mmCIF file of C-alpha atoms in Angstrom:
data_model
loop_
_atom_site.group_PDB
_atom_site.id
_atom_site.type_symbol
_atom_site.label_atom_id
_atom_site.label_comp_id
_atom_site.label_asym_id
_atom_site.label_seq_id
_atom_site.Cartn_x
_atom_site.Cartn_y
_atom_site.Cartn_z
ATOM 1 C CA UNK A 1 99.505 7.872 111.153
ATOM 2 C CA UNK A 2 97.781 6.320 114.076
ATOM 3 C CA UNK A 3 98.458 2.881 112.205
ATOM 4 C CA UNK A 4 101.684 3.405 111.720
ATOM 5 C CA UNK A 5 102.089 4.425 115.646
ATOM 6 C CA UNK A 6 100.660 1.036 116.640
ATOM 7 C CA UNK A 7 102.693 -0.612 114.564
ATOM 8 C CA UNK A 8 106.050 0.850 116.273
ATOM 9 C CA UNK A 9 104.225 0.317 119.878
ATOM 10 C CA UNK A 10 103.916 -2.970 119.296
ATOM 11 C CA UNK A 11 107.615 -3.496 117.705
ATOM 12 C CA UNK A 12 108.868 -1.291 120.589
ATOM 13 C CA UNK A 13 107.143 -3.237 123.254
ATOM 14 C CA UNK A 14 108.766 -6.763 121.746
ATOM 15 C CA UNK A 15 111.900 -4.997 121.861
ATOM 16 C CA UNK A 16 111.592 -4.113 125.581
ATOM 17 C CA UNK A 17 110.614 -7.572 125.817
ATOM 18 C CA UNK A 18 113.610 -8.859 124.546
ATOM 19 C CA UNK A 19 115.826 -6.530 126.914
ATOM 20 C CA UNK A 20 114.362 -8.278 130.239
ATOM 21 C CA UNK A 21 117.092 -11.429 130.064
ATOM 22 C CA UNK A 22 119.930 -9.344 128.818
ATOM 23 C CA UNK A 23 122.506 -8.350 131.578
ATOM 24 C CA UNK A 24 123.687 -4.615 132.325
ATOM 25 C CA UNK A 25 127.191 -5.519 130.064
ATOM 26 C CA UNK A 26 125.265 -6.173 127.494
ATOM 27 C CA UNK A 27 123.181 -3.241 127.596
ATOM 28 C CA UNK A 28 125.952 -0.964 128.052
ATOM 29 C CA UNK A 29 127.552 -2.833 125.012
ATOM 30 C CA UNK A 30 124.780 -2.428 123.041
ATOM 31 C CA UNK A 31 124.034 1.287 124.231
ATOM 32 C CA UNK A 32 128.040 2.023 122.841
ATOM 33 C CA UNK A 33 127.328 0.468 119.475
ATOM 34 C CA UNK A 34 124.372 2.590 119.387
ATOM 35 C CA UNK A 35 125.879 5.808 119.738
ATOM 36 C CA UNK A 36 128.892 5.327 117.636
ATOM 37 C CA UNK A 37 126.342 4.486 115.147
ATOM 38 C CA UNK A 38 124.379 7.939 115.653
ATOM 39 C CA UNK A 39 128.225 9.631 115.521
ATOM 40 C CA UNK A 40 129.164 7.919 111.910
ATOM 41 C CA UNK A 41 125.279 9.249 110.807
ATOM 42 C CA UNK A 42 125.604 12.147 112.188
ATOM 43 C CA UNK A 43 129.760 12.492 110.303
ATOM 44 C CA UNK A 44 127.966 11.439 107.035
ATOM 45 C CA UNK A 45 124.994 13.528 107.005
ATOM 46 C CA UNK A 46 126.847 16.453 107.702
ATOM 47 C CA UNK A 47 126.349 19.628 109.524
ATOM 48 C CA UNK A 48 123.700 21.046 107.123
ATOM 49 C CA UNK A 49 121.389 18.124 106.653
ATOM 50 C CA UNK A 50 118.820 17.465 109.011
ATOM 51 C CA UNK A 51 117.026 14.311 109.644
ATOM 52 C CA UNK A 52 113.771 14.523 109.253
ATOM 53 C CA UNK A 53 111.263 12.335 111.229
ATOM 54 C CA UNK A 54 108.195 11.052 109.998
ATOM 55 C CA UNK A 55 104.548 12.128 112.644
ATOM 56 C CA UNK A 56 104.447 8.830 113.913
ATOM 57 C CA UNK A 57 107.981 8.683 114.783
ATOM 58 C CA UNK A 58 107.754 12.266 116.587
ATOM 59 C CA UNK A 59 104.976 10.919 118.691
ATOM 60 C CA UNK A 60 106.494 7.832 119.928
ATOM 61 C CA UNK A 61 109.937 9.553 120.914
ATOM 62 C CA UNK A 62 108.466 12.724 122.553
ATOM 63 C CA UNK A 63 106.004 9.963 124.511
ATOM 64 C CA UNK A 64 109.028 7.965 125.368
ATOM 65 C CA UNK A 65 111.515 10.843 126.423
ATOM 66 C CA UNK A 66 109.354 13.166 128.158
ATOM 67 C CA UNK A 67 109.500 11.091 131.378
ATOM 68 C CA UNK A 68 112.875 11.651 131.526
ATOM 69 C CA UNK A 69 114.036 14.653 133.714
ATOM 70 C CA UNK A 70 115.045 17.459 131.593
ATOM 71 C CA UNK A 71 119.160 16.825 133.025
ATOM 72 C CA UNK A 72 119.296 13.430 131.915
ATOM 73 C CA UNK A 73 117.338 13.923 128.313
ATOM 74 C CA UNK A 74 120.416 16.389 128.325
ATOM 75 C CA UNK A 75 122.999 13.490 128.369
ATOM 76 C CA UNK A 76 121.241 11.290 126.139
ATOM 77 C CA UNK A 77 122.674 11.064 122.364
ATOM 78 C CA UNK A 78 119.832 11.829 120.040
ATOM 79 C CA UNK A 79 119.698 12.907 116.501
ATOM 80 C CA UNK A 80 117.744 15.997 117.617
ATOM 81 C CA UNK A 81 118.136 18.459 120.803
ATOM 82 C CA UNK A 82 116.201 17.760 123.793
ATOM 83 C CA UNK A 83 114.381 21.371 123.512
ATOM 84 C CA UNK A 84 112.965 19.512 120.251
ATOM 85 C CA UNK A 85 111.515 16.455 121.823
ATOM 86 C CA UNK A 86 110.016 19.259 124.885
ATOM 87 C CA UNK A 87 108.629 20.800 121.923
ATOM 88 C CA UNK A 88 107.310 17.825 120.012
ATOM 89 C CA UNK A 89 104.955 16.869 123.215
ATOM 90 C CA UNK A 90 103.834 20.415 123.223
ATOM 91 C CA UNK A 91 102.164 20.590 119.734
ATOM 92 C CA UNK A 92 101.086 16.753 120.749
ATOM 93 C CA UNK A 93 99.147 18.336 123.839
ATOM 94 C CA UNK A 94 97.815 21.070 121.411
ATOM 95 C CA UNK A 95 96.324 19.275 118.836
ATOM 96 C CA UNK A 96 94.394 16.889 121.148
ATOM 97 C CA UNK A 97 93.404 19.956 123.099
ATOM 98 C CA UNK A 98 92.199 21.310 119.814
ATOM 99 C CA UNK A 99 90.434 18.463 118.710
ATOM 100 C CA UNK A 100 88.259 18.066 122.019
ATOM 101 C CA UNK A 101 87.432 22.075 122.354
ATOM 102 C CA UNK A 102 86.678 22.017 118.775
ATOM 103 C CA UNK A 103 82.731 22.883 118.035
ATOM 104 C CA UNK A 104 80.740 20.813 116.834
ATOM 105 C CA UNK A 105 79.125 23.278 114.442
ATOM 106 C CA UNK A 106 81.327 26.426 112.964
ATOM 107 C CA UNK A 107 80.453 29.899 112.961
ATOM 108 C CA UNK A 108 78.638 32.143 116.062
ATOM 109 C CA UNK A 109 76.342 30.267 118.441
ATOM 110 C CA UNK A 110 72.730 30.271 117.438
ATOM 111 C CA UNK A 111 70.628 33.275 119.156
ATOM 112 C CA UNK A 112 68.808 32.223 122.079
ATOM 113 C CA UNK A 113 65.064 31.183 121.426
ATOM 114 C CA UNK A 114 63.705 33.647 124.524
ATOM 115 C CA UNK A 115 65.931 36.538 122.718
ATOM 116 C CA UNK A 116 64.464 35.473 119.278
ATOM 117 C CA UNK A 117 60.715 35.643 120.625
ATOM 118 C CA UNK A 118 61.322 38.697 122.557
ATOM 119 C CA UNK A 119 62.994 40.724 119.104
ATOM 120 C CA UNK A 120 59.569 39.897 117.136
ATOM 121 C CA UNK A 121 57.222 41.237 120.259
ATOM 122 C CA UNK A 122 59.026 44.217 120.025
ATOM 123 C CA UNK A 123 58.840 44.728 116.576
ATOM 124 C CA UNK A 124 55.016 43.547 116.603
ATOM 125 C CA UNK A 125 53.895 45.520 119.386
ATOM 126 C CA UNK A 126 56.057 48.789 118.234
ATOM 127 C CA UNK A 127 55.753 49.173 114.449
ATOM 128 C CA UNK A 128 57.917 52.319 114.234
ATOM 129 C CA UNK A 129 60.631 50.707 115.893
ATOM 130 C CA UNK A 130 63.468 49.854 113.456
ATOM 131 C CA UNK A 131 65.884 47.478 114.581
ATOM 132 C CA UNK A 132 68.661 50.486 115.867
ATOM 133 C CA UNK A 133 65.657 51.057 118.596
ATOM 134 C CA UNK A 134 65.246 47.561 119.369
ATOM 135 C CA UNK A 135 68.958 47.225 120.055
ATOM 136 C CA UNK A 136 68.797 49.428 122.343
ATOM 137 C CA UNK A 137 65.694 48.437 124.317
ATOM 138 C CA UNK A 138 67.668 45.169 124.330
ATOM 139 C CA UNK A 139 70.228 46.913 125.595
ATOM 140 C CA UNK A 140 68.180 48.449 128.380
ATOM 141 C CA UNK A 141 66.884 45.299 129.749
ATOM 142 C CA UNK A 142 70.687 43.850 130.131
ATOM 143 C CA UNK A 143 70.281 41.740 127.345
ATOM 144 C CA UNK A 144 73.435 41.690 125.250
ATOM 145 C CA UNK A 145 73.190 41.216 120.994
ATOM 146 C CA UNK A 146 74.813 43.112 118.174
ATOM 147 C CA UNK A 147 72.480 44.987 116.122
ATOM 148 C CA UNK A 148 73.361 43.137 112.715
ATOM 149 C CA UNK A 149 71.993 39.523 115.022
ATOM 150 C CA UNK A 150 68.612 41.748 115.620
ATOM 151 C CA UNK A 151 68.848 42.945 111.662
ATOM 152 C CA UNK A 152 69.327 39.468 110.714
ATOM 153 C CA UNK A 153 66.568 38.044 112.615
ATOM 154 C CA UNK A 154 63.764 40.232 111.543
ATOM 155 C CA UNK A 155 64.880 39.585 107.558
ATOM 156 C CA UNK A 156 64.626 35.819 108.360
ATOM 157 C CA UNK A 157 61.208 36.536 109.723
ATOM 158 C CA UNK A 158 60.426 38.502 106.478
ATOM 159 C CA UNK A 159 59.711 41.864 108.514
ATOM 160 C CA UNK A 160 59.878 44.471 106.215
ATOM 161 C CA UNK A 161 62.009 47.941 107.248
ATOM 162 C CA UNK A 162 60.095 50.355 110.073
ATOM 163 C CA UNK A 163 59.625 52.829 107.307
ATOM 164 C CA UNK A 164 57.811 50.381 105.598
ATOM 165 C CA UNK A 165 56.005 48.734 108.509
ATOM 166 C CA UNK A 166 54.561 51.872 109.599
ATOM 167 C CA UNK A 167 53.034 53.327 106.588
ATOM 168 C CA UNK A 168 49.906 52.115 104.749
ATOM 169 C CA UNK A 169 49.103 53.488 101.064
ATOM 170 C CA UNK A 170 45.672 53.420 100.004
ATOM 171 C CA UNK A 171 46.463 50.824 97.777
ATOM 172 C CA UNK A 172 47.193 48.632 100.772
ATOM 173 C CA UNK A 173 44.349 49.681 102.119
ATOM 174 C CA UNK A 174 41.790 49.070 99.689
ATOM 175 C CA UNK A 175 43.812 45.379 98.977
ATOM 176 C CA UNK A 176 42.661 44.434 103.126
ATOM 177 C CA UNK A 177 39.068 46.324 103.009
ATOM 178 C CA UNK A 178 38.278 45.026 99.275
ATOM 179 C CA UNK A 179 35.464 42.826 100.847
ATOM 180 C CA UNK A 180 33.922 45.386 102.194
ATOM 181 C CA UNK A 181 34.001 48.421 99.057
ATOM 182 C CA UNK A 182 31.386 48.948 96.562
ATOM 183 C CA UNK A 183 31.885 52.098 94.330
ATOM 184 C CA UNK A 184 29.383 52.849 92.241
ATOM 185 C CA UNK A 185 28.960 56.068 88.923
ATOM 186 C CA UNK A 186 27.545 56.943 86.118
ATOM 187 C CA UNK A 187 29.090 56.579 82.954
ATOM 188 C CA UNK A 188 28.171 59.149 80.301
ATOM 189 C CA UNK A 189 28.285 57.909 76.851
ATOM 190 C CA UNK A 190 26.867 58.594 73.384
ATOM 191 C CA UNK A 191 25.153 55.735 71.048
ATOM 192 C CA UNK A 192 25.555 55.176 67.010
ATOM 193 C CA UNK A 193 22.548 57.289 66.428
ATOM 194 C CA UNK A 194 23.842 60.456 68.780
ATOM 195 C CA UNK A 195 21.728 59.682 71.441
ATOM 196 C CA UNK A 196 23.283 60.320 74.926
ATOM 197 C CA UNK A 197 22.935 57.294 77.909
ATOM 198 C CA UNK A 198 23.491 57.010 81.339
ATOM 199 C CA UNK A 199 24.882 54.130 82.398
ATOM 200 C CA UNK A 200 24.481 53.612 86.170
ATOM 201 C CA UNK A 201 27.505 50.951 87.197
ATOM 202 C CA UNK A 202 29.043 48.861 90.273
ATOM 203 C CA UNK A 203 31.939 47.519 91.289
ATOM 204 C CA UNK A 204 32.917 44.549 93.813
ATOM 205 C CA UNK A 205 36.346 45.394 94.905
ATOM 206 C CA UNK A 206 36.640 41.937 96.388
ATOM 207 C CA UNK A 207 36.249 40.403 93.002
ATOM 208 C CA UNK A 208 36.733 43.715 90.495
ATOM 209 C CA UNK A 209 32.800 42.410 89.118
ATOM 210 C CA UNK A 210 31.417 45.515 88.018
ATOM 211 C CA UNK A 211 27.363 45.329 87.600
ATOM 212 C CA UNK A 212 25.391 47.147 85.488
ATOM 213 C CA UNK A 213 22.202 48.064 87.154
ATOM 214 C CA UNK A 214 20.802 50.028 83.942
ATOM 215 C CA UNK A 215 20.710 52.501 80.999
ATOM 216 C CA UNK A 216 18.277 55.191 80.273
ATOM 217 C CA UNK A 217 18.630 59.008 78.487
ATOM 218 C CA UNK A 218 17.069 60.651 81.478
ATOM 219 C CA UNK A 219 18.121 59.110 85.140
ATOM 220 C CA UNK A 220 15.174 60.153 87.518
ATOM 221 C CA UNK A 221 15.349 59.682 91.057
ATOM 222 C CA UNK A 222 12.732 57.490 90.958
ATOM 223 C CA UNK A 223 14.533 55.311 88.561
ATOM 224 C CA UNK A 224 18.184 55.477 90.545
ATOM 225 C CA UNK A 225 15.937 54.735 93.654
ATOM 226 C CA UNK A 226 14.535 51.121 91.892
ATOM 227 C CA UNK A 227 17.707 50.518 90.348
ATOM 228 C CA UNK A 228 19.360 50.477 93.829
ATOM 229 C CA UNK A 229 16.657 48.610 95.672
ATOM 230 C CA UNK A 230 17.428 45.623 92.919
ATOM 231 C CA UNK A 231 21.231 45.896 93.816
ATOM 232 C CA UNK A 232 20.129 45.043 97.493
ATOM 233 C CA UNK A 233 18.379 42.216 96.579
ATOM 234 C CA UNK A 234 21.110 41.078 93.953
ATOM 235 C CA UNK A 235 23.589 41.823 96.587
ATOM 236 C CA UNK A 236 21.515 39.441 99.600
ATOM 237 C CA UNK A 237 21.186 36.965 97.251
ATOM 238 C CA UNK A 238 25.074 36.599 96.246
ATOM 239 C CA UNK A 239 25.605 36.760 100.171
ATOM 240 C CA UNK A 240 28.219 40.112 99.479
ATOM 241 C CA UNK A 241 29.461 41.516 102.923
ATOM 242 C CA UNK A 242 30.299 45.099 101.424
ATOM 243 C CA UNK A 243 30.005 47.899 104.332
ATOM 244 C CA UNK A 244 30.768 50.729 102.362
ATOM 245 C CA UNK A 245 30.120 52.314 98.975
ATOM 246 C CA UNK A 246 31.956 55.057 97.300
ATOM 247 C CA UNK A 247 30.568 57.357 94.965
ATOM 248 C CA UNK A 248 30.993 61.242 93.931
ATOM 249 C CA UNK A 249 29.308 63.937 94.683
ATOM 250 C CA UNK A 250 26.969 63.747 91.026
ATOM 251 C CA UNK A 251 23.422 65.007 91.803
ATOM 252 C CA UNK A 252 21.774 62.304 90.445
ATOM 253 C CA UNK A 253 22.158 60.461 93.065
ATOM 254 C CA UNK A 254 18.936 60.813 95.387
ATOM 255 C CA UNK A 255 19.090 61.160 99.432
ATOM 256 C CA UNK A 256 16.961 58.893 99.636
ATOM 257 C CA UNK A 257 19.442 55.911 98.140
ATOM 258 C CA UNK A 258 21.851 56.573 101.145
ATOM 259 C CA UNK A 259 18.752 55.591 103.458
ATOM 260 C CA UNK A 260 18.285 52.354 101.496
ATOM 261 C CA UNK A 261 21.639 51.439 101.572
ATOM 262 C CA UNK A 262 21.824 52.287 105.424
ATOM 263 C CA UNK A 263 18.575 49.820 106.095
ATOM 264 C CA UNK A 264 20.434 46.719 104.979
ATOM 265 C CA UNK A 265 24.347 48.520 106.690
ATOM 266 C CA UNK A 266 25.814 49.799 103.963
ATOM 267 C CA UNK A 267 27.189 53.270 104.774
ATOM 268 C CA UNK A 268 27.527 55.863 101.610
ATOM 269 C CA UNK A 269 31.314 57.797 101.387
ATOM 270 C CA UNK A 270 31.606 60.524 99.435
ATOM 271 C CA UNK A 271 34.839 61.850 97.061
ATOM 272 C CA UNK A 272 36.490 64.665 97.726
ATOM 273 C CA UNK A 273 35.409 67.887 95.574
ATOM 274 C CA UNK A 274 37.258 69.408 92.717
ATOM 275 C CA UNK A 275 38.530 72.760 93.139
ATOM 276 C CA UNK A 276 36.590 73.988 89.858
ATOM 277 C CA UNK A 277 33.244 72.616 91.401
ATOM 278 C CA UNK A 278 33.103 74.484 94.565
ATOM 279 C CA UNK A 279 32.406 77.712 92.741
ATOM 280 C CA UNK A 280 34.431 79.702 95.420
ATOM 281 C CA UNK A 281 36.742 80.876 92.501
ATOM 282 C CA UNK A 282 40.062 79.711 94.333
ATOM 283 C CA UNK A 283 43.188 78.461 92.356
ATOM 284 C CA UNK A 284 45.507 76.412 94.149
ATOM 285 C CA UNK A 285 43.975 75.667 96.760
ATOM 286 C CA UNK A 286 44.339 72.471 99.163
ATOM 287 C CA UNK A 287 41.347 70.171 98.503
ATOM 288 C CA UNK A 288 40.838 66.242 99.450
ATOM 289 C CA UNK A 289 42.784 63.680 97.614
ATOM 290 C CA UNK A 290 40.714 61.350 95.206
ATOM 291 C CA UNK A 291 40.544 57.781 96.343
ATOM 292 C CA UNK A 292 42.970 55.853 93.862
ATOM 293 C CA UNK A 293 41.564 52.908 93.013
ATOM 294 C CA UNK A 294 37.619 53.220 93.727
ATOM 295 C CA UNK A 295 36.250 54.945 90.865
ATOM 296 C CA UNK A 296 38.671 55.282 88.367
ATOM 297 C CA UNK A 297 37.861 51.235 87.848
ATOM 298 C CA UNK A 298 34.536 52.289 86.558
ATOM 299 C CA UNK A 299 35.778 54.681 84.389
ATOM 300 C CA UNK A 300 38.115 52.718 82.348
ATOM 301 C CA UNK A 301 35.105 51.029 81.457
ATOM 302 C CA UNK A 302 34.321 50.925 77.400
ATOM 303 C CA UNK A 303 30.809 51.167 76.268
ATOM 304 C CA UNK A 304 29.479 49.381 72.940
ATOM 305 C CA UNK A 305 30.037 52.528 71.007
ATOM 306 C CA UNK A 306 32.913 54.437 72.279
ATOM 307 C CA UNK A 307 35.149 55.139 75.460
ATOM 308 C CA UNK A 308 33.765 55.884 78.822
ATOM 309 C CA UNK A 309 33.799 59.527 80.252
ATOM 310 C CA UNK A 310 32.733 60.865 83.577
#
């Protein structure tokens, strides 16, 4: 189109040209033989056919005619009304309007970077806030955003749902603190010739490396006591930063193992106790959840000769 528009520029310009040496007869002569030429067209065409004109041609006639006051385009003899060539500039004027206030990149503006930063200090510094609350802080502070922008920020961010945010399970719990868990029980179990064993166990959360401090039929404090003593060296050596260890309440376990374990900062945590063990006779009752995850690791564990029981 644009090429084409050039092209009848040009033409029209040599035309013009070739009008300077002509005299006003001539004109007028050749303006008559114009418009009795538009009259037979116009005769042959017929009232219901319509000329149609190509883009370029629209744009050079509207460009050339608009000048013209709107009494004298009146008078002129055209193939088309007058009110067509008025509207021919019009969608000219639109389209280049259109093209400059187009954007340069579709859909909504991006969200401010300040907004962006302030959305994730909320959420960060308020992790029961879901994004219906932060909308509304924002809203608070004069700061105008939908709450599907604030929704759509915080799942680009990966931020997980307030419900989600705010509570921890154990699981999660024991997943962050692994380095610092040891659980430790024994594990009753029965050899090929009937004889029953103790097997005193640990566990490494951190790495799920479960070490076997001993075996033996009848598990004296004195021998839980040494056995201990060499995990503390074992543990030194390996340079292990556990904090805690969780055992049950079993009384083979000595008092005096919690103090060695204390010496070198490892603090002792006990399991809750079973309803049947406290002997008070109650059914029913409310008693403290088991830690998922500590000891039940030990227990899975097979012996040589048969399955583990505690």
């Amino acid at each position: 189109m644009l090429f084409r528009l050039a092209y009848l520029t040009v033409t029209n310009a040599f035309a013009a040209l070739r009008l300077l040496p002509m005299g006003d007869r001539d004109k007028d002569t050749e303006i008559l033989a114009l418009r009795h030429q538009i009259t037979v067209l116009e005769r042959q065409l017929g009232v219901a056919t319509r000329v149609r004109f190509a883009p370029e041609d629209r744009a050079f006639l509207s460009a050339l005619l608009t000048s013209l006051p709107r009494e004298v385009l009146r008078r002129l003899r055209l193939l088309v009304r007058p009110d067509t060539v008025l509207r021919w500039h019009r969608d000219l004027l639109k389209q280049r309007h259109a093209r400059s206030c187009r954007p340069t990149r579709p859909g909504r503006p991006p969200t401010v970077r300040s907004i962006r930063v302030l959305i994730l200090r909320l959420v960060r510094e308020n992790p029961s806030w879901g994004y219906r609350r932060v909308h509304g802080e924002l809203a608070t502070l004069g700061i105008k955003v939908a709450p599907s922008t604030v929704w759509e920020i915080l799942k680009q961010e990966g931020v997980d749902p307030s419900p989600e945010r705010a509570s921890v399970t154990w699981a999660d719990f024991l997943r962050s603190q692994a380095d610092a868990l040891l659980a430790c029980d024994f594990i009753e179990t029965v050899t090929l010739n009937g004889q029953r064993q103790y097997i005193l166990a640990v566990i490494e959360h951190a790495t799920r490396r479960v070490r076997v401090l001993g075996t033996s039929a009848h598990p004296t404090a004195a021998w839980v006591i040494q056995a201990f003593r060499n995990l503390v060296m074992d543990l030194e050596d390996a340079g292990c930063r556990a904090r805690y260890l969780i055992r049950d309440r079993d009384g083979k376990f000595p008092a005096l193992m919690e103090e060695i374990l204390a010496d070198v900062g490892i603090r002792t945590v006990l399991t809750g106790i079973a309803a049947d063990e406290r002997g008070d006779g109650a059914v029913g009752a409310v008693v403290p959840p088991r830690a998922p995850g500590s000891l039940p690791a030990l227990e899975r564990t097979p012996s040589a000769a048969c399955a583990a029981r505690v």
